[in-house]
Amino acid sequence: MNKEQKRFVNLVASLNYTGDLAYYSVLHYNPLDITKDRAKKLLEYWGIVDAETAHAKLKWFLEEGLRKDFDRMKNTLLFISAPDREQWISSLEDEKTRNQYKVVNRYLHKLSSKTIAGTDYGFCTMFAQNAWIADYITSEDAYEYGFQ
């Protein structure tokens, strides 16, 4: 892989940073700065604990990812009138589901599944790099996920 290709993969991986250091992280992202232990902790939070779960989660980000749930929730909310949406969302018992619907409702007409797909691809690239650092996948596999 040439220098430009590596830069592209690193850029895509860095796009999921938010907060005060987000701009700096995009400009100075370097996946090699993370330790093996830190990479494993990050991956474990997302259910990645070995090569099998790494490949499964990375393929999930490419094929379905967060955009599938976003689309499902968006389609549900579109069938409810605007004034009734807030009330319906508040009535949901599961806090995690309720919070997800609140986010989808807020961005209902602002985000598309293509926008969410960009986030999915960024996560895939970032997690592939971390899975390589954690010795769950090869460097070739990590870069292959970055280019898909």
mmCIF file of C-alpha atoms in Angstrom:
data_model
loop_
_atom_site.group_PDB
_atom_site.id
_atom_site.type_symbol
_atom_site.label_atom_id
_atom_site.label_comp_id
_atom_site.label_asym_id
_atom_site.label_seq_id
_atom_site.Cartn_x
_atom_site.Cartn_y
_atom_site.Cartn_z
ATOM 1 C CA MET A 1 0.000 0.000 0.000
ATOM 2 C CA ASN A 2 1.398 3.372 -0.941
ATOM 3 C CA LYS A 3 1.586 6.494 1.239
ATOM 4 C CA GLU A 4 -1.529 8.119 -0.269
ATOM 5 C CA GLN A 5 -3.603 4.995 0.302
ATOM 6 C CA LYS A 6 -2.490 4.802 3.944
ATOM 7 C CA ARG A 7 -3.363 8.482 4.401
ATOM 8 C CA PHE A 8 -6.829 7.870 2.970
ATOM 9 C CA VAL A 9 -7.489 4.909 5.290
ATOM 10 C CA ASN A 10 -6.275 6.897 8.295
ATOM 11 C CA LEU A 11 -8.487 9.832 7.340
ATOM 12 C CA VAL A 12 -11.592 7.671 7.071
ATOM 13 C CA ALA A 13 -10.828 6.066 10.440
ATOM 14 C CA SER A 14 -10.394 9.451 12.109
ATOM 15 C CA LEU A 15 -13.773 10.815 11.028
ATOM 16 C CA ASN A 16 -15.570 9.270 14.005
ATOM 17 C CA TYR A 17 -13.847 11.499 16.525
ATOM 18 C CA THR A 18 -16.031 14.127 18.160
ATOM 19 C CA GLY A 19 -15.544 16.705 20.873
ATOM 20 C CA ASP A 20 -12.830 19.199 21.691
ATOM 21 C CA LEU A 21 -9.983 17.305 20.023
ATOM 22 C CA ALA A 22 -11.899 16.127 16.949
ATOM 23 C CA TYR A 23 -10.285 18.527 14.487
ATOM 24 C CA TYR A 24 -6.804 17.784 15.861
ATOM 25 C CA SER A 25 -7.545 14.049 15.718
ATOM 26 C CA VAL A 26 -8.499 14.221 12.053
ATOM 27 C CA LEU A 27 -5.330 16.122 11.179
ATOM 28 C CA HIS A 28 -2.976 14.063 13.341
ATOM 29 C CA TYR A 29 -4.641 10.637 13.510
ATOM 30 C CA ASN A 30 -2.145 7.821 13.758
ATOM 31 C CA PRO A 31 -3.461 4.347 14.528
ATOM 32 C CA LEU A 32 -0.050 3.217 15.698
ATOM 33 C CA ASP A 33 -0.238 5.580 18.695
ATOM 34 C CA ILE A 34 -2.704 3.310 20.469
ATOM 35 C CA THR A 35 -1.420 0.546 22.721
ATOM 36 C CA LYS A 36 -2.432 -3.067 22.294
ATOM 37 C CA ASP A 37 -4.262 -3.039 25.653
ATOM 38 C CA ARG A 38 -6.184 0.129 24.779
ATOM 39 C CA ALA A 39 -7.114 -1.268 21.358
ATOM 40 C CA LYS A 40 -8.447 -4.432 23.010
ATOM 41 C CA LYS A 41 -10.513 -2.427 25.521
ATOM 42 C CA LEU A 42 -12.054 -0.321 22.769
ATOM 43 C CA LEU A 43 -12.849 -3.388 20.699
ATOM 44 C CA GLU A 44 -14.241 -5.279 23.689
ATOM 45 C CA TYR A 45 -16.793 -2.504 24.263
ATOM 46 C CA TRP A 46 -18.141 -3.267 20.779
ATOM 47 C CA GLY A 47 -18.095 -7.053 21.346
ATOM 48 C CA ILE A 48 -14.851 -7.738 19.491
ATOM 49 C CA VAL A 49 -12.691 -10.135 21.498
ATOM 50 C CA ASP A 50 -10.953 -12.323 18.897
ATOM 51 C CA ALA A 51 -10.444 -12.829 15.166
ATOM 52 C CA GLU A 52 -13.877 -14.367 14.623
ATOM 53 C CA THR A 53 -15.799 -11.556 16.325
ATOM 54 C CA ALA A 54 -13.552 -8.963 14.648
ATOM 55 C CA HIS A 55 -14.357 -10.217 11.144
ATOM 56 C CA ALA A 56 -18.049 -10.585 11.999
ATOM 57 C CA LYS A 57 -18.360 -7.036 13.382
ATOM 58 C CA LEU A 58 -16.332 -5.482 10.551
ATOM 59 C CA LYS A 59 -18.504 -7.231 7.954
ATOM 60 C CA TRP A 60 -21.599 -6.071 9.868
ATOM 61 C CA PHE A 61 -20.438 -2.450 9.642
ATOM 62 C CA LEU A 62 -19.964 -2.842 5.890
ATOM 63 C CA GLU A 63 -23.197 -4.709 5.161
ATOM 64 C CA GLU A 64 -25.705 -3.374 7.723
ATOM 65 C CA GLY A 65 -24.168 -1.275 10.444
ATOM 66 C CA LEU A 66 -25.956 1.405 12.386
ATOM 67 C CA ARG A 67 -27.787 2.571 9.269
ATOM 68 C CA LYS A 68 -30.127 -0.433 9.289
ATOM 69 C CA ASP A 69 -31.486 0.436 12.750
ATOM 70 C CA PHE A 70 -31.572 4.132 11.843
ATOM 71 C CA ASP A 71 -33.676 3.395 8.760
ATOM 72 C CA ARG A 72 -35.997 1.078 10.685
ATOM 73 C CA MET A 73 -36.561 3.676 13.409
ATOM 74 C CA LYS A 74 -36.896 6.486 10.884
ATOM 75 C CA ASN A 75 -39.552 4.559 8.958
ATOM 76 C CA THR A 76 -41.466 3.906 12.174
ATOM 77 C CA LEU A 77 -41.427 7.589 13.136
ATOM 78 C CA LEU A 78 -42.530 8.734 9.693
ATOM 79 C CA PHE A 79 -45.840 6.910 10.199
ATOM 80 C CA ILE A 80 -46.553 8.890 13.371
ATOM 81 C CA SER A 81 -47.686 12.489 13.151
ATOM 82 C CA ALA A 82 -45.131 15.051 14.323
ATOM 83 C CA PRO A 83 -47.088 16.094 17.440
ATOM 84 C CA ASP A 84 -47.569 12.451 18.506
ATOM 85 C CA ARG A 85 -43.943 11.379 18.012
ATOM 86 C CA GLU A 86 -42.603 12.930 21.246
ATOM 87 C CA GLN A 87 -45.389 11.352 23.277
ATOM 88 C CA TRP A 88 -44.855 7.943 21.665
ATOM 89 C CA ILE A 89 -41.096 8.091 22.212
ATOM 90 C CA SER A 90 -41.577 9.089 25.862
ATOM 91 C CA SER A 91 -43.840 6.080 26.355
ATOM 92 C CA LEU A 92 -41.092 3.601 25.412
ATOM 93 C CA GLU A 93 -40.006 1.674 28.482
ATOM 94 C CA ASP A 94 -36.473 0.688 27.475
ATOM 95 C CA GLU A 95 -34.192 3.683 28.092
ATOM 96 C CA LYS A 96 -31.667 2.734 25.411
ATOM 97 C CA THR A 97 -34.379 2.349 22.770
ATOM 98 C CA ARG A 98 -36.049 5.571 23.891
ATOM 99 C CA ASN A 99 -32.756 7.480 23.570
ATOM 100 C CA GLN A 100 -32.103 6.004 20.128
ATOM 101 C CA TYR A 101 -35.543 7.087 18.946
ATOM 102 C CA LYS A 102 -34.956 10.577 20.356
ATOM 103 C CA VAL A 103 -31.784 10.902 18.275
ATOM 104 C CA VAL A 104 -33.458 9.555 15.138
ATOM 105 C CA ASN A 105 -36.408 11.890 15.653
ATOM 106 C CA ARG A 106 -34.104 14.875 16.045
ATOM 107 C CA TYR A 107 -32.325 14.105 12.764
ATOM 108 C CA LEU A 108 -35.324 12.606 10.987
ATOM 109 C CA HIS A 109 -35.228 15.028 8.069
ATOM 110 C CA LYS A 110 -31.548 15.978 8.337
ATOM 111 C CA LEU A 111 -29.713 12.660 7.940
ATOM 112 C CA SER A 112 -30.038 9.927 5.376
ATOM 113 C CA SER A 113 -28.924 6.325 5.541
ATOM 114 C CA LYS A 114 -26.007 7.326 3.276
ATOM 115 C CA THR A 115 -24.782 9.705 5.981
ATOM 116 C CA ILE A 116 -25.014 6.950 8.574
ATOM 117 C CA ALA A 117 -23.238 4.616 6.141
ATOM 118 C CA GLY A 118 -20.286 7.020 6.171
ATOM 119 C CA THR A 119 -20.128 6.648 9.934
ATOM 120 C CA ASP A 120 -20.352 2.866 9.593
ATOM 121 C CA TYR A 121 -17.452 2.826 7.120
ATOM 122 C CA GLY A 122 -15.413 5.086 9.395
ATOM 123 C CA PHE A 123 -16.036 2.775 12.357
ATOM 124 C CA CYS A 124 -15.153 -0.239 10.210
ATOM 125 C CA THR A 125 -11.840 1.298 9.201
ATOM 126 C CA MET A 126 -10.983 2.451 12.728
ATOM 127 C CA PHE A 127 -11.915 -0.888 14.301
ATOM 128 C CA ALA A 128 -10.008 -2.786 11.616
ATOM 129 C CA GLN A 129 -6.871 -0.836 12.499
ATOM 130 C CA ASN A 130 -7.419 -1.516 16.192
ATOM 131 C CA ALA A 131 -8.108 -5.204 15.518
ATOM 132 C CA TRP A 132 -4.780 -5.360 13.701
ATOM 133 C CA ILE A 133 -3.003 -3.685 16.645
ATOM 134 C CA ALA A 134 -4.708 -6.194 18.978
ATOM 135 C CA ASP A 135 -3.445 -9.056 16.742
ATOM 136 C CA TYR A 136 -6.972 -10.178 15.858
ATOM 137 C CA ILE A 137 -6.525 -9.647 12.105
ATOM 138 C CA THR A 138 -3.607 -9.164 9.717
ATOM 139 C CA SER A 139 -2.496 -5.757 8.447
ATOM 140 C CA GLU A 140 -3.592 -6.816 4.960
ATOM 141 C CA ASP A 141 -7.100 -7.553 6.265
ATOM 142 C CA ALA A 142 -7.175 -4.225 8.128
ATOM 143 C CA TYR A 143 -6.357 -2.246 5.002
ATOM 144 C CA GLU A 144 -8.726 -4.348 2.910
ATOM 145 C CA TYR A 145 -11.589 -3.406 5.235
ATOM 146 C CA GLY A 146 -10.479 0.212 4.920
ATOM 147 C CA PHE A 147 -10.835 0.143 1.146
ATOM 148 C CA GLN A 148 -14.188 -1.654 0.882
#
